[in-house]
Coordinates of C-alpha atoms in Angstrom, one line a residue:
Chain A
M1 CA -46.8 0.9 70.7
S2 CA -47.5 1.2 67.0
Y3 CA -46.6 -0.7 63.8
R4 CA -43.8 0.8 61.7
I5 CA -42.8 0.9 58.0
T6 CA -39.1 0.3 57.1
T7 CA -37.0 1.6 54.2
D8 CA -37.9 -1.6 52.3
C9 CA -41.3 0.0 51.5
V10 CA -41.8 0.6 47.8
N11 CA -44.6 3.2 48.1
C12 CA -47.1 1.0 46.4
W13 CA -50.1 2.6 48.2
A14 CA -51.8 -0.7 49.0
C15 CA -52.0 0.0 52.8
E16 CA -52.9 3.7 52.7
P17 CA -56.6 3.4 52.0
L18 CA -57.2 0.5 54.3
C19 CA -56.0 2.0 57.6
P20 CA -59.1 2.5 59.8
Q21 CA -57.3 5.3 61.8
Q22 CA -55.8 7.1 58.7
A23 CA -52.5 6.5 60.4
V24 CA -50.6 5.6 57.1
L25 CA -49.2 8.7 55.5
A26 CA -47.8 8.9 51.9
S27 CA -44.4 10.3 52.4
K28 CA -40.9 10.5 50.9
P29 CA -38.7 8.5 50.7
H30 CA -41.3 6.0 51.9
F31 CA -44.7 5.8 53.6
V32 CA -44.9 6.2 57.3
I33 CA -47.2 5.2 60.1
D34 CA -48.2 8.0 62.6
P35 CA -47.5 6.3 65.9
A36 CA -50.0 8.6 67.7
R37 CA -52.8 7.3 65.6
C38 CA -51.9 3.6 65.0
T39 CA -54.0 1.2 67.2
G40 CA -52.7 -1.9 65.5
C41 CA -56.3 -2.3 64.3
E42 CA -57.1 -3.5 67.8
G43 CA -60.8 -4.0 68.3
E44 CA -61.5 -3.4 64.6
F45 CA -59.9 -6.2 62.7
A46 CA -58.4 -9.5 63.6
E47 CA -55.2 -8.6 61.8
P48 CA -53.4 -5.3 61.2
Q49 CA -54.7 -4.1 57.8
C50 CA -51.5 -2.5 56.5
A51 CA -49.5 -5.6 57.1
S52 CA -52.2 -7.9 55.6
I53 CA -51.9 -6.3 52.2
C54 CA -48.3 -5.2 52.1
P55 CA -46.5 -7.0 49.2
I56 CA -43.0 -6.5 50.6
E57 CA -41.4 -8.9 53.0
G58 CA -39.9 -7.1 56.0
A59 CA -41.5 -3.7 55.2
I60 CA -43.8 -3.6 58.2
L61 CA -42.7 -4.2 61.7
D62 CA -45.0 -5.1 64.6
P63 CA -44.8 -3.1 67.9
S64 CA -42.0 -5.5 69.1
G65 CA -39.9 -4.7 66.0
A66 CA -40.4 -8.1 64.4
P67 CA -41.4 -8.2 60.7
V68 CA -45.0 -9.1 60.3
N69 CA -44.2 -10.6 56.9
P70 CA -40.8 -12.3 57.3
P71 CA -38.7 -13.6 54.4
G72 CA -40.4 -16.3 52.4
S73 CA -43.9 -15.6 53.9
L74 CA -45.3 -13.7 50.9
T75 CA -43.9 -15.8 48.0
G76 CA -44.9 -18.9 50.0
I77 CA -41.4 -20.2 49.5
P78 CA -39.0 -20.2 52.5
P79 CA -35.6 -18.8 51.6
G80 CA -34.0 -22.2 52.3
V81 CA -35.6 -23.8 49.3
W82 CA -35.4 -20.9 46.8
D83 CA -32.6 -22.7 44.9
Q84 CA -34.6 -25.8 44.4
T85 CA -37.6 -23.7 43.5
R86 CA -35.6 -21.8 40.9
E87 CA -34.4 -25.0 39.4
R88 CA -37.9 -26.4 39.1
I89 CA -39.2 -23.2 37.6
Q90 CA -36.3 -22.9 35.1
A91 CA -37.1 -26.4 33.9
R92 CA -40.5 -25.2 32.5
Chain B
M1 CA -50.3 -10.6 21.0
E2 CA -53.4 -11.7 19.4
L3 CA -57.0 -11.0 20.0
K4 CA -59.9 -13.2 19.2
V5 CA -63.3 -11.6 18.5
V6 CA -66.7 -13.3 18.8
D7 CA -68.3 -12.4 15.5
S8 CA -71.4 -10.2 15.9
S9 CA -72.3 -7.1 14.0
G10 CA -73.6 -5.4 17.2
V11 CA -70.2 -5.8 18.7
R12 CA -68.5 -4.6 15.6
E13 CA -70.5 -1.4 15.7
K14 CA -69.6 -0.8 19.3
I15 CA -65.8 -1.3 18.8
R16 CA -65.6 0.5 15.5
D17 CA -63.8 3.5 16.9
H18 CA -62.0 1.7 19.7
P19 CA -58.3 1.5 19.0
C20 CA -57.6 -1.4 21.3
F21 CA -60.5 -3.6 20.2
S22 CA -61.0 -2.9 16.5
K23 CA -58.5 -4.2 14.0
D24 CA -58.7 -1.1 11.9
A25 CA -59.6 1.6 14.4
H26 CA -56.1 2.0 15.8
H27 CA -54.9 3.7 12.6
H28 CA -57.5 6.4 13.1
Y29 CA -58.2 6.8 16.8
A30 CA -56.2 7.4 19.9
R31 CA -56.7 6.2 23.5
M32 CA -55.1 7.3 26.8
H33 CA -54.7 5.8 30.3
V34 CA -54.7 7.8 33.4
A35 CA -52.7 6.4 36.3
V36 CA -55.0 7.2 39.2
A37 CA -55.2 3.7 40.8
P38 CA -52.0 2.9 42.7
A39 CA -53.2 0.3 45.2
C40 CA -53.5 -3.4 44.4
N41 CA -55.3 -6.2 46.4
I42 CA -53.6 -9.3 44.9
Q43 CA -50.1 -10.4 44.1
C44 CA -49.1 -11.8 40.8
H45 CA -45.8 -13.6 40.3
Y46 CA -45.2 -11.5 37.1
C47 CA -45.6 -8.2 38.8
N48 CA -43.3 -6.0 41.0
R49 CA -45.0 -3.2 42.8
K50 CA -42.0 -0.9 42.7
Y51 CA -43.5 0.8 39.7
D52 CA -42.2 4.3 40.2
C53 CA -39.1 4.0 38.1
A54 CA -38.4 6.4 35.2
N55 CA -36.0 3.9 33.5
E56 CA -38.6 1.3 32.7
S57 CA -41.3 1.1 30.1
R58 CA -43.5 -2.0 30.5
P59 CA -47.1 -2.8 31.4
G60 CA -48.1 -1.8 34.8
V61 CA -45.2 0.7 35.1
V62 CA -45.8 4.4 35.4
S63 CA -43.8 7.3 36.7
E64 CA -46.6 9.7 37.6
L65 CA -49.5 9.0 39.9
L66 CA -52.4 11.4 39.4
T67 CA -55.2 12.6 41.6
P68 CA -58.7 12.3 40.1
E69 CA -58.7 16.1 39.5
Q70 CA -55.4 16.0 37.7
A71 CA -56.5 13.0 35.7
V72 CA -59.7 14.8 34.5
K73 CA -57.7 17.9 33.6
K74 CA -55.1 15.8 31.8
T75 CA -57.8 14.0 29.8
L76 CA -59.5 17.2 28.8
A77 CA -56.1 18.6 27.7
V78 CA -55.2 15.5 25.7
A79 CA -58.7 15.4 24.1
A80 CA -58.3 19.0 23.0
E81 CA -54.9 18.5 21.5
I82 CA -55.5 15.0 20.1
P83 CA -59.0 15.1 18.6
Q84 CA -58.7 11.5 17.5
L85 CA -59.1 10.5 21.2
T86 CA -62.1 8.3 21.7
V87 CA -61.2 6.2 24.7
L88 CA -60.0 6.9 28.3
G89 CA -59.0 3.9 30.3
I90 CA -58.0 3.3 33.8
A91 CA -55.6 0.4 34.0
G92 CA -53.7 0.8 37.2
P93 CA -50.8 0.9 38.0
G94 CA -52.5 -1.2 40.7
D95 CA -56.1 -2.3 40.3
P96 CA -58.7 0.3 39.5
L97 CA -61.3 -1.4 41.6
A98 CA -59.0 -1.7 44.6
N99 CA -59.1 2.2 44.3
P100 CA -62.8 2.6 43.8
E101 CA -63.1 6.2 45.1
R102 CA -60.3 7.5 42.8
T103 CA -61.5 5.5 39.8
F104 CA -65.1 6.5 40.1
A105 CA -64.4 10.2 40.9
T106 CA -62.5 10.3 37.6
F107 CA -65.2 8.6 35.6
A108 CA -68.0 10.7 37.1
A109 CA -66.2 14.0 36.2
L110 CA -65.5 12.8 32.6
T111 CA -69.0 11.5 32.0
E112 CA -70.1 15.0 32.7
K113 CA -67.4 17.1 30.9
A114 CA -66.5 14.9 27.9
P115 CA -69.5 12.6 27.3
D116 CA -68.2 11.6 23.9
I117 CA -65.2 9.9 25.3
R118 CA -65.7 6.3 26.1
L119 CA -64.5 5.0 29.4
C120 CA -62.8 1.7 30.0
V121 CA -61.4 -0.1 33.0
S122 CA -59.0 -3.1 33.3
T123 CA -59.2 -5.1 36.5
N124 CA -58.0 -8.3 38.1
G125 CA -61.7 -8.9 38.9
L126 CA -61.5 -9.5 42.6
M127 CA -63.7 -6.6 43.5
L128 CA -65.7 -6.6 40.3
P129 CA -69.0 -8.1 41.4
Q130 CA -69.3 -5.3 44.1
H131 CA -68.7 -2.6 41.6
V132 CA -70.7 -3.7 38.5
D133 CA -73.7 -1.4 39.2
E134 CA -71.5 1.6 39.9
L135 CA -69.5 0.9 36.7
C136 CA -72.7 0.8 34.7
R137 CA -73.8 4.2 36.0
H138 CA -70.9 5.8 34.1
N139 CA -70.2 6.1 30.4
I140 CA -68.7 2.6 30.3
D141 CA -69.1 0.0 27.7
H142 CA -65.9 -2.0 27.9
V143 CA -64.2 -3.8 30.7
T144 CA -61.1 -5.9 30.6
I145 CA -60.6 -8.7 33.2
T146 CA -57.3 -10.5 33.5
I147 CA -58.1 -14.1 33.9
N148 CA -55.0 -16.4 33.7
C149 CA -56.7 -19.6 34.8
V150 CA -60.0 -21.2 35.9
D151 CA -58.3 -23.8 38.1
A152 CA -57.3 -23.0 41.6
D153 CA -54.2 -25.3 41.6
I154 CA -52.9 -23.5 38.5
G155 CA -53.9 -20.2 40.1
A156 CA -51.7 -21.0 43.2
Q157 CA -48.7 -21.1 40.9
I158 CA -49.5 -17.6 39.6
Y159 CA -51.0 -15.8 42.6
P160 CA -49.2 -16.3 45.9
W161 CA -51.9 -14.4 47.8
I162 CA -54.9 -12.1 47.7
F163 CA -56.4 -9.6 50.2
W164 CA -60.0 -10.5 50.8
Q165 CA -62.4 -9.4 53.5
H166 CA -59.7 -7.8 55.6
R167 CA -57.3 -10.8 55.5
R168 CA -54.5 -12.1 53.5
I169 CA -55.5 -15.4 51.9
R170 CA -52.9 -17.7 50.3
G171 CA -52.5 -20.5 47.9
A172 CA -55.2 -22.4 46.1
K173 CA -57.8 -21.0 48.5
A174 CA -56.9 -17.5 47.4
A175 CA -57.0 -18.5 43.7
A176 CA -60.4 -20.1 44.1
I177 CA -61.9 -16.9 45.5
L178 CA -60.3 -14.8 42.8
I179 CA -61.5 -17.0 40.0
E180 CA -65.0 -17.1 41.5
Q181 CA -65.2 -13.3 41.6
Q182 CA -63.7 -12.9 38.1
L183 CA -66.3 -15.2 36.5
M184 CA -69.2 -13.8 38.5
G185 CA -68.2 -10.3 37.5
L186 CA -67.9 -11.3 33.9
E187 CA -71.4 -12.8 33.9
M188 CA -72.9 -9.8 35.6
L189 CA -71.3 -7.4 33.1
A190 CA -72.4 -9.5 30.1
E191 CA -76.0 -9.6 31.4
R192 CA -75.9 -5.8 31.5
G193 CA -74.7 -5.6 27.9
V194 CA -71.2 -4.4 28.8
L195 CA -68.5 -5.7 26.4
V196 CA -65.9 -7.7 28.3
K197 CA -62.5 -8.6 27.0
I198 CA -60.4 -11.2 28.8
N199 CA -56.6 -10.8 29.0
S200 CA -54.6 -13.9 29.8
V201 CA -50.8 -14.0 30.4
L202 CA -49.3 -17.1 28.8
I203 CA -46.8 -18.6 31.3
P204 CA -45.0 -21.6 29.8
G205 CA -45.3 -24.7 32.0
V206 CA -48.0 -23.1 34.1
N207 CA -51.1 -22.3 32.1
D208 CA -50.1 -23.0 28.4
L209 CA -52.1 -26.2 28.2
H210 CA -54.9 -24.6 30.3
L211 CA -55.7 -21.5 28.3
A212 CA -57.9 -23.3 25.8
E213 CA -60.1 -24.2 28.7
V214 CA -60.1 -20.6 30.0
S215 CA -61.1 -19.4 26.5
R216 CA -64.0 -21.9 26.4
I217 CA -65.3 -20.9 29.8
V218 CA -65.0 -17.1 29.4
K219 CA -66.7 -17.3 26.0
Q220 CA -69.5 -19.3 27.5
K221 CA -69.9 -16.7 30.2
G222 CA -70.2 -13.9 27.7
A223 CA -66.8 -12.5 27.0
F224 CA -66.6 -11.0 23.5
L225 CA -62.9 -11.2 23.1
H226 CA -59.9 -13.2 24.5
N227 CA -56.5 -11.6 24.3
I228 CA -53.5 -13.9 25.0
M229 CA -50.4 -12.0 25.8
P230 CA -46.9 -13.3 26.4
L231 CA -45.4 -13.3 29.9
I232 CA -42.8 -10.5 30.4
A233 CA -40.3 -11.8 32.9
E234 CA -36.9 -10.1 32.8
P235 CA -34.8 -10.6 35.9
E236 CA -34.1 -6.8 36.1
H237 CA -37.8 -6.1 36.6
G238 CA -37.5 -7.8 40.0
T239 CA -40.6 -9.9 39.6
F240 CA -40.8 -13.3 41.3
F241 CA -40.9 -15.0 37.9
G242 CA -38.1 -12.8 36.6
L243 CA -35.9 -13.6 39.5
M244 CA -36.7 -17.3 39.4
G245 CA -35.9 -17.7 35.8
Q246 CA -39.4 -18.4 34.5
R247 CA -39.0 -18.1 30.8
A248 CA -41.3 -16.2 28.5
P249 CA -43.0 -18.0 25.6
S250 CA -41.5 -18.0 22.2
A251 CA -43.5 -16.4 19.3
K252 CA -44.1 -19.9 18.1
E253 CA -45.5 -21.1 21.4
L254 CA -47.7 -18.0 21.7
H255 CA -49.1 -18.7 18.3
A256 CA -49.7 -22.3 19.1
V257 CA -51.7 -21.5 22.2
Q258 CA -53.6 -18.8 20.4
Q259 CA -54.5 -21.4 17.8
S260 CA -55.6 -23.9 20.5
C261 CA -57.9 -21.2 21.8
A262 CA -59.1 -20.1 18.3
N263 CA -62.3 -22.2 17.9
D264 CA -64.7 -20.1 15.8
M265 CA -63.4 -16.7 16.8
E266 CA -61.6 -14.3 14.5
I267 CA -57.9 -13.5 15.3
M268 CA -56.6 -10.0 15.6
S269 CA -53.0 -9.0 16.2
H270 CA -52.3 -5.5 17.4
C271 CA -52.4 -5.4 21.2
R272 CA -49.3 -3.6 22.4
Q273 CA -49.4 -4.3 26.2
C274 CA -49.5 -0.5 26.9
R275 CA -48.3 1.3 29.9
A276 CA -50.8 2.5 32.5
D277 CA -50.1 6.1 31.4
A278 CA -50.0 5.6 27.6
I279 CA -51.3 8.4 25.4
G280 CA -52.0 8.7 21.7
M281 CA -52.2 6.2 18.9
L282 CA -51.2 2.6 19.6
G283 CA -47.4 2.2 19.2
Q284 CA -46.7 6.0 19.2
D285 CA -46.7 7.0 22.8
R286 CA -47.0 10.7 23.5
H287 CA -47.2 10.6 27.3
D288 CA -44.0 12.7 27.6
E289 CA -45.8 15.6 26.0
F290 CA -48.4 15.9 28.7
T291 CA -46.5 16.6 31.9
L292 CA -48.5 17.8 34.9
E293 CA -46.6 21.1 34.8
R294 CA -47.7 21.8 31.3
I295 CA -51.3 20.7 31.8
E296 CA -51.7 23.0 34.8
K297 CA -51.0 26.0 32.5
L298 CA -53.3 25.0 29.7
E299 CA -56.6 26.8 29.2
I300 CA -59.1 24.3 27.8
D301 CA -62.5 24.9 26.3
P302 CA -64.1 21.4 26.7
V303 CA -67.2 22.3 24.6
A304 CA -65.2 23.6 21.6
A305 CA -62.8 20.6 21.9
M306 CA -65.8 18.2 21.8
A307 CA -67.1 19.9 18.7
R308 CA -63.7 19.5 17.0
R309 CA -63.7 15.8 17.9
A310 CA -67.1 15.3 16.5
Q311 CA -66.1 16.9 13.2
L312 CA -62.9 14.9 12.9
R313 CA -64.7 11.6 13.6
A314 CA -67.2 12.4 10.9
Q315 CA -64.3 12.9 8.5
I316 CA -62.5 9.8 9.5
E317 CA -65.6 7.7 9.2
A318 CA -66.4 9.1 5.8
A319 CA -62.9 8.3 4.6
R320 CA -63.1 4.8 6.1
T321 CA -66.3 4.1 4.3
A322 CA -65.0 5.3 1.0
K323 CA -61.8 3.3 1.3
S324 CA -63.7 0.0 2.1
L325 CA -65.5 0.4 -1.3
Q326 CA -62.4 0.5 -3.4
P327 CA -60.9 -2.8 -4.4
V328 CA -57.4 -2.1 -5.7
L329 CA -55.6 -5.5 -5.7
V330 CA -53.7 -6.1 -8.9
S331 CA -54.4 -9.6 -9.9
L332 CA -51.8 -11.9 -11.5
T333 CA -54.0 -12.7 -14.4
S334 CA -54.5 -9.1 -15.3
L335 CA -50.7 -8.5 -15.8
T336 CA -49.7 -8.2 -19.4
Q337 CA -46.1 -9.2 -18.7
P338 CA -45.4 -12.8 -19.9
K339 CA -45.5 -15.0 -16.9
P340 CA -42.3 -17.0 -16.5
G341 CA -42.5 -20.6 -15.4
V342 CA -45.9 -21.4 -17.1
G343 CA -45.9 -24.6 -19.1
G344 CA -44.9 -28.1 -18.5
S345 CA -41.8 -27.4 -16.3
P346 CA -41.5 -29.4 -13.0
A347 CA -41.9 -26.2 -11.1
A348 CA -45.3 -25.5 -12.7
Q349 CA -46.3 -29.0 -11.8
V350 CA -45.4 -28.4 -8.1
G351 CA -47.5 -25.3 -8.2
R352 CA -50.4 -27.1 -9.7
A353 CA -50.1 -30.0 -7.2
K354 CA -50.2 -27.4 -4.3
L355 CA -53.1 -25.7 -6.0
A356 CA -55.2 -28.8 -6.4
S357 CA -54.5 -30.0 -2.8
S358 CA -55.7 -26.8 -1.2
A359 CA -58.7 -25.8 -3.2
A360 CA -60.8 -25.0 -0.1
S361 CA -58.1 -23.3 2.0
F362 CA -54.7 -21.8 1.2
R363 CA -51.9 -20.2 2.9
V364 CA -50.6 -16.8 2.1
A365 CA -47.5 -15.0 3.4
L366 CA -47.6 -11.2 3.2
A367 CA -45.5 -8.1 3.7
S368 CA -47.0 -5.6 6.1
S369 CA -45.1 -3.3 8.5
D370 CA -48.1 -2.9 10.8
G371 CA -50.2 -6.0 10.4
Q372 CA -53.0 -4.0 8.9
R373 CA -52.0 -3.1 5.3
I374 CA -49.9 -4.5 2.5
D375 CA -47.2 -1.8 2.5
Q376 CA -43.8 -3.3 1.7
S377 CA -42.1 -4.7 -1.3
L378 CA -40.3 -8.1 -1.2
S379 CA -37.0 -6.3 -0.7
E380 CA -38.4 -4.3 2.3
V381 CA -40.2 -7.0 4.2
E382 CA -39.0 -7.5 7.8
V383 CA -41.7 -9.9 9.0
L384 CA -43.7 -12.4 7.0
R385 CA -47.2 -12.8 8.3
V386 CA -48.8 -16.1 7.3
Y387 CA -52.5 -16.2 6.8
Q388 CA -54.8 -19.2 6.4
V389 CA -57.5 -18.3 4.0
D390 CA -60.7 -20.2 3.3
G391 CA -64.1 -19.0 2.0
Q392 CA -64.7 -15.5 3.4
S393 CA -62.5 -15.8 6.5
S394 CA -58.8 -15.3 6.9
R395 CA -56.8 -16.0 10.0
L396 CA -53.3 -14.9 11.0
T397 CA -51.5 -18.1 12.0
E398 CA -47.9 -17.1 12.3
T399 CA -45.4 -14.3 12.0
R400 CA -41.9 -15.2 10.7
P401 CA -39.1 -12.6 11.0
V402 CA -36.9 -12.2 8.0
S403 CA -33.4 -11.9 9.6
G404 CA -30.6 -9.5 9.3
L405 CA -30.6 -7.9 5.9
P406 CA -30.9 -4.1 5.9
S407 CA -34.1 -3.2 4.1
H408 CA -32.7 -0.1 2.4
L409 CA -30.1 -2.0 0.4
S410 CA -31.3 -3.1 -2.9
Q411 CA -28.1 -4.1 -4.7
D412 CA -28.4 -7.3 -6.5
P413 CA -26.5 -9.7 -4.3
V414 CA -28.3 -8.5 -1.2
A415 CA -31.7 -8.6 -2.9
E416 CA -30.9 -12.1 -4.2
A417 CA -30.0 -13.3 -0.7
K418 CA -33.2 -11.8 0.7
V419 CA -35.3 -13.6 -2.0
T420 CA -33.5 -16.8 -1.1
E421 CA -34.3 -16.4 2.6
V422 CA -37.9 -15.4 2.0
I423 CA -38.4 -18.5 -0.2
K424 CA -36.9 -20.7 2.5
L425 CA -39.2 -19.1 5.1
I426 CA -42.4 -19.6 3.1
K427 CA -41.8 -22.9 1.3
D428 CA -45.1 -24.2 2.8
C429 CA -47.1 -21.3 1.6
D430 CA -49.2 -21.1 -1.6
A431 CA -48.7 -17.4 -2.3
L432 CA -46.7 -14.3 -1.4
L433 CA -48.5 -11.0 -1.3
C434 CA -46.5 -7.7 -1.3
T435 CA -46.4 -4.3 -3.0
R436 CA -43.6 -5.0 -5.5
I437 CA -41.9 -8.2 -6.6
G438 CA -38.9 -8.0 -9.0
F439 CA -39.0 -10.1 -12.2
N440 CA -36.2 -12.5 -11.1
A441 CA -37.8 -13.0 -7.7
W442 CA -41.1 -13.6 -9.5
Q443 CA -39.6 -16.4 -11.5
R444 CA -37.9 -17.9 -8.5
L445 CA -41.1 -17.9 -6.5
E446 CA -43.0 -19.6 -9.3
R447 CA -40.4 -22.2 -9.6
Q448 CA -41.1 -23.1 -6.0
G449 CA -44.8 -23.3 -6.6
I450 CA -45.4 -20.1 -4.6
R451 CA -47.7 -17.7 -6.4
P452 CA -46.4 -14.1 -6.4
L453 CA -49.2 -11.5 -5.9
S454 CA -48.7 -7.8 -5.9
A455 CA -51.1 -5.3 -4.3
E456 CA -51.3 -1.6 -4.3
S457 CA -49.5 -0.1 -1.3
G458 CA -51.9 0.6 1.6
L459 CA -54.4 -2.0 0.7
P460 CA -56.0 -3.5 3.9
I461 CA -54.8 -7.1 4.4
K462 CA -58.4 -8.3 4.6
V463 CA -59.4 -6.9 1.3
A464 CA -56.2 -8.2 -0.4
L465 CA -56.8 -11.7 1.0
R466 CA -60.4 -11.7 -0.1
Q467 CA -59.4 -10.8 -3.6
A468 CA -56.6 -13.3 -3.6
H469 CA -58.9 -16.0 -2.5
A470 CA -61.4 -15.2 -5.2
D471 CA -58.6 -15.4 -7.9
W472 CA -57.3 -18.6 -6.4
H473 CA -60.6 -20.3 -6.3
T474 CA -61.2 -19.4 -10.0
D475 CA -57.8 -20.8 -11.0
T476 CA -58.2 -23.9 -8.9
E477 CA -61.5 -24.7 -10.6
G478 CA -59.8 -24.1 -14.0
A479 CA -56.9 -26.4 -13.1
A480 CA -59.4 -29.1 -11.9
N481 CA -61.4 -28.8 -15.1
A482 CA -58.2 -29.0 -17.2
A483 CA -57.1 -32.1 -15.2
S484 CA -60.5 -33.8 -15.8
R485 CA -60.3 -32.9 -19.5
A486 CA -56.8 -34.5 -19.7
L487 CA -58.1 -37.7 -18.0
S488 CA -61.0 -38.1 -20.3
A489 CA -58.9 -37.4 -23.4

């Protein structure tokens, strides 16, 4: 079971050089993970490297199909409080 | 955007032909960026990684990612067609040091094939300490580090996370690591004699009050120049700040912060926040001319091209030296035209009062299209640049746009309205410096106590200001002597 990249990927290249298995492939319309090569970084790193640098929420799914970086996890702001945050920032 | 330079003649020599660092060099020399470094290892709230969009033109955005081989070929092609090229930079679109193999492969090949081209790199600094030695092995003498804060809590509002030692680290802890690496990298480079410029993005309500502290610290650690740039945060760029409605600073706020950072550094004002694939002279981007398709077909003789560059540089430097020796300011006192407004009128008294109050330092508004030379008449001026002048130094303190009126119209009512607006804009100034000033405008300026000064078109601002100050000083002393004579009579 491998990690997977969704259509949300913006082809930013961050993950490609980090993969210890060279399983991330630059591709169109977006990067892909070769399922035959991906080991989920098992035995090599505590966390999957591609998902640990990916800047896009929801772009990488774990083997169960769940987003490793769910909405709100990368901005540090849960979607429920975006409106409040926006108000605070706009007051600057 | 303004740059502050630590005054040192050694630094001056090093930046003499660098269009991004030298105030004057960007008129003569060109630079280019090659986009070989796509990956990034930190997230900034003012950046959106979806860079590959042909409809945009802003810093960090490119439409063509190059392999190191393509980048080398492109650089050699550009250096052959634009012999003014002195500098090759890698500035992204991600972070060059998050792509060390691609960055250093490019530098290594260019060090060998075009040793006269200087190499530069811009980085967020996270991986800088690890790569300092490798950087110094190449033909590099300038590095730019973007440092927006030296306080981790402020950093947490700018950087949501970093990628560090195989993990994503968030919040203030992430910012603390980033700041530590940036400052360590800065110190290491300064120790090795590499010039380091610091870029800071001014974010109102986040780091505006903090940048003076950043300036103090980076200067102390050996940075030679601090460039404070305004935040770009349009919602359509899809950045976090853009989407959240974080505003950009006004020109006035930017200037105020630059002033608060000024201490004893000189201020410069020509940074253009270039794209990561910019080519040519500053402000005249030619990246469209150098498509990969075209470059692949070109036959380049790098040795012949280098000889042509050497020849052109010698010519440029000879011309620059000659120019700096010619004072061409036309002084007010040398004009034979009878000067209106002289005498005991109230206006003349206003003028003298201003004159006496600002003997040591005075404020000049001037007309320049590019911030380098006096090259516009009063009727053409679009932006008034206000300089504070004292002794041998002059400092750009503000730019004031002259609104609306089309510059090609010179009919009387329009010209009249323009003069009215200009006078309103520079009421607090002691003098106005431009290429031509009409007789009526001359009189009106004098009535407001603003001294009209005309300079030959193309005269460098610095030379004009020095001359103006010398005249001013002489006149001020004369006025003071006259006043003391009047008192003793």
